[in-house]
Amino acid sequence: MRIDKFLWSTRYFKTRNLASNACKKGQVKVNGHSAKPSKEVYPTDSVTVRKNQIDYQLHVLELPPSRVGAKLVDMYRKDTTPKEAFVHNELLQYSKDYYRKKGTGRPTKKDRREIEDYLDAPSPFDENDEDEN
């Protein structure tokens, strides 16, 4: 079975076209080597898929006849992705939330003026340094 069809049928990608594009970009590796969409995959192969900044590692157990339901996916592959990958992704989400909230858009004039006032305000440490000299 082709690797793009396998990834689509085991629900790693919503369409086969997305799976093919991921292969072309080098985000899919079979047994440690970059795979083209037409690369044949066999049982006992090791597949690494980079999706949403997570490297999913899976082993092919069997080849599905066609796209399977979400409950049946575990019959055809074994997911060995380490838990640290998911923890790292959560930390990335928290760091992104530190800045502006999604959907708030560009800073308004009021926001810009507040930022400028904050940056232009004299530091309390500067006054103490001048008094000592």
Tab-separated table of C-alpha atoms in Angstrom:
chain	number	residue	atom	x	y	z
A	1	MET	CA	0.000	0.000	0.000
A	2	ARG	CA	1.208	3.529	-0.765
A	3	ILE	CA	2.292	5.605	2.235
A	4	ASP	CA	-0.079	8.468	1.393
A	5	LYS	CA	-3.011	6.077	1.196
A	6	PHE	CA	-1.979	4.410	4.464
A	7	LEU	CA	-1.787	7.738	6.316
A	8	TRP	CA	-5.160	8.754	4.910
A	9	SER	CA	-6.823	5.428	5.717
A	10	THR	CA	-5.484	5.459	9.300
A	11	ARG	CA	-6.842	9.003	9.763
A	12	TYR	CA	-3.603	10.929	10.171
A	13	PHE	CA	-4.718	13.195	7.332
A	14	LYS	CA	-8.204	14.263	6.342
A	15	THR	CA	-7.593	13.842	2.591
A	16	ARG	CA	-5.167	11.846	0.541
A	17	ASN	CA	-4.022	15.060	-1.124
A	18	LEU	CA	-2.890	16.439	2.265
A	19	ALA	CA	-0.992	13.203	2.924
A	20	SER	CA	0.706	13.447	-0.489
A	21	ASN	CA	1.699	17.060	0.134
A	22	ALA	CA	3.180	16.133	3.522
A	23	CYS	CA	5.262	13.433	1.825
A	24	LYS	CA	6.465	15.875	-0.833
A	25	LYS	CA	7.513	18.372	1.856
A	26	GLY	CA	9.601	15.707	3.603
A	27	GLN	CA	7.390	15.474	6.688
A	28	VAL	CA	6.951	11.696	6.343
A	29	LYS	CA	9.756	9.177	6.844
A	30	VAL	CA	9.612	5.420	6.460
A	31	ASN	CA	12.316	3.492	8.320
A	32	GLY	CA	14.278	6.712	8.770
A	33	HIS	CA	14.276	7.748	5.095
A	34	SER	CA	12.163	10.493	3.501
A	35	ALA	CA	9.275	8.987	1.598
A	36	LYS	CA	7.612	10.018	-1.628
A	37	PRO	CA	3.816	9.603	-1.758
A	38	SER	CA	4.175	6.454	-3.873
A	39	LYS	CA	6.511	4.696	-1.412
A	40	GLU	CA	5.178	1.248	-0.560
A	41	VAL	CA	4.677	0.520	3.120
A	42	TYR	CA	4.600	-2.979	4.602
A	43	PRO	CA	3.763	-4.459	8.007
A	44	THR	CA	6.609	-4.001	10.549
A	45	ASP	CA	7.686	-0.709	8.915
A	46	SER	CA	8.395	2.267	11.142
A	47	VAL	CA	6.809	5.569	10.047
A	48	THR	CA	7.487	9.080	11.380
A	49	VAL	CA	5.004	11.845	10.552
A	50	ARG	CA	5.569	15.512	11.440
A	51	LYS	CA	2.196	17.191	11.899
A	52	ASN	CA	1.331	20.280	13.975
A	53	GLN	CA	4.917	20.475	15.297
A	54	ILE	CA	4.696	16.945	16.717
A	55	ASP	CA	6.702	14.002	15.391
A	56	TYR	CA	4.290	11.072	15.485
A	57	GLN	CA	6.059	7.711	15.519
A	58	LEU	CA	4.096	4.650	14.526
A	59	HIS	CA	4.622	1.045	13.523
A	60	VAL	CA	2.563	-0.586	10.800
A	61	LEU	CA	0.844	-3.725	12.108
A	62	GLU	CA	-1.426	-4.475	9.134
A	63	LEU	CA	-2.574	-2.797	5.952
A	64	PRO	CA	-6.195	-1.625	6.029
A	65	PRO	CA	-8.382	-2.483	3.017
A	66	SER	CA	-9.694	1.100	2.850
A	67	ARG	CA	-10.293	4.083	5.172
A	68	VAL	CA	-11.259	2.734	8.574
A	69	GLY	CA	-13.276	4.132	11.458
A	70	ALA	CA	-11.523	5.892	14.316
A	71	LYS	CA	-12.178	2.999	16.688
A	72	LEU	CA	-10.544	0.487	14.340
A	73	VAL	CA	-7.334	2.438	13.647
A	74	ASP	CA	-5.404	0.732	16.465
A	75	MET	CA	-5.737	-2.614	14.680
A	76	TYR	CA	-3.549	-1.353	11.835
A	77	ARG	CA	-0.901	0.743	13.576
A	78	LYS	CA	0.821	1.096	16.941
A	79	ASP	CA	1.469	4.681	18.048
A	80	THR	CA	4.797	5.008	19.927
A	81	THR	CA	4.928	8.810	20.084
A	82	PRO	CA	6.684	9.885	23.307
A	83	LYS	CA	4.639	11.902	25.806
A	84	GLU	CA	7.313	14.650	25.844
A	85	ALA	CA	6.277	15.678	22.330
A	86	PHE	CA	2.760	16.514	23.501
A	87	VAL	CA	4.046	18.315	26.613
A	88	HIS	CA	6.352	20.408	24.417
A	89	ASN	CA	3.391	21.321	22.195
A	90	GLU	CA	1.365	22.457	25.238
A	91	LEU	CA	4.252	24.662	26.372
A	92	LEU	CA	4.348	26.227	22.909
A	93	GLN	CA	0.646	27.022	23.180
A	94	TYR	CA	1.158	28.709	26.562
A	95	SER	CA	4.018	30.807	25.214
A	96	LYS	CA	1.851	31.959	22.311
A	97	ASP	CA	-0.942	32.921	24.714
A	98	TYR	CA	1.473	35.180	26.594
A	99	TYR	CA	1.310	37.735	23.812
A	100	ARG	CA	-1.963	39.073	22.394
A	101	LYS	CA	-5.025	36.917	22.476
A	102	LYS	CA	-6.112	35.436	19.183
A	103	GLY	CA	-8.631	37.572	17.361
A	104	THR	CA	-7.752	40.854	19.071
A	105	GLY	CA	-6.034	42.096	15.931
A	106	ARG	CA	-3.594	44.961	15.714
A	107	PRO	CA	-3.006	47.272	18.684
A	108	THR	CA	-5.399	50.193	18.798
A	109	LYS	CA	-4.281	53.807	19.076
A	110	LYS	CA	-4.957	53.651	22.792
A	111	ASP	CA	-2.820	50.502	23.127
A	112	ARG	CA	-0.011	52.105	21.122
A	113	ARG	CA	-0.051	55.263	23.262
A	114	GLU	CA	0.021	53.223	26.458
A	115	ILE	CA	3.006	51.273	25.161
A	116	GLU	CA	4.822	54.472	24.162
A	117	ASP	CA	4.101	56.074	27.547
A	118	TYR	CA	5.407	52.983	29.295
A	119	LEU	CA	8.605	52.956	27.249
A	120	ASP	CA	9.181	56.728	27.588
A	121	ALA	CA	8.534	56.848	31.340
A	122	PRO	CA	11.702	57.426	33.404
A	123	SER	CA	12.904	54.435	35.339
A	124	PRO	CA	13.051	54.782	39.155
A	125	PHE	CA	16.519	53.248	39.028
A	126	ASP	CA	17.839	56.034	36.773
A	127	GLU	CA	17.062	58.745	39.398
A	128	ASN	CA	18.876	56.884	42.170
A	129	ASP	CA	21.992	56.409	40.037
A	130	GLU	CA	22.188	60.183	39.308
A	131	ASP	CA	21.884	61.114	42.999
A	132	GLU	CA	24.810	58.866	43.965
A	133	ASN	CA	27.227	60.515	41.472
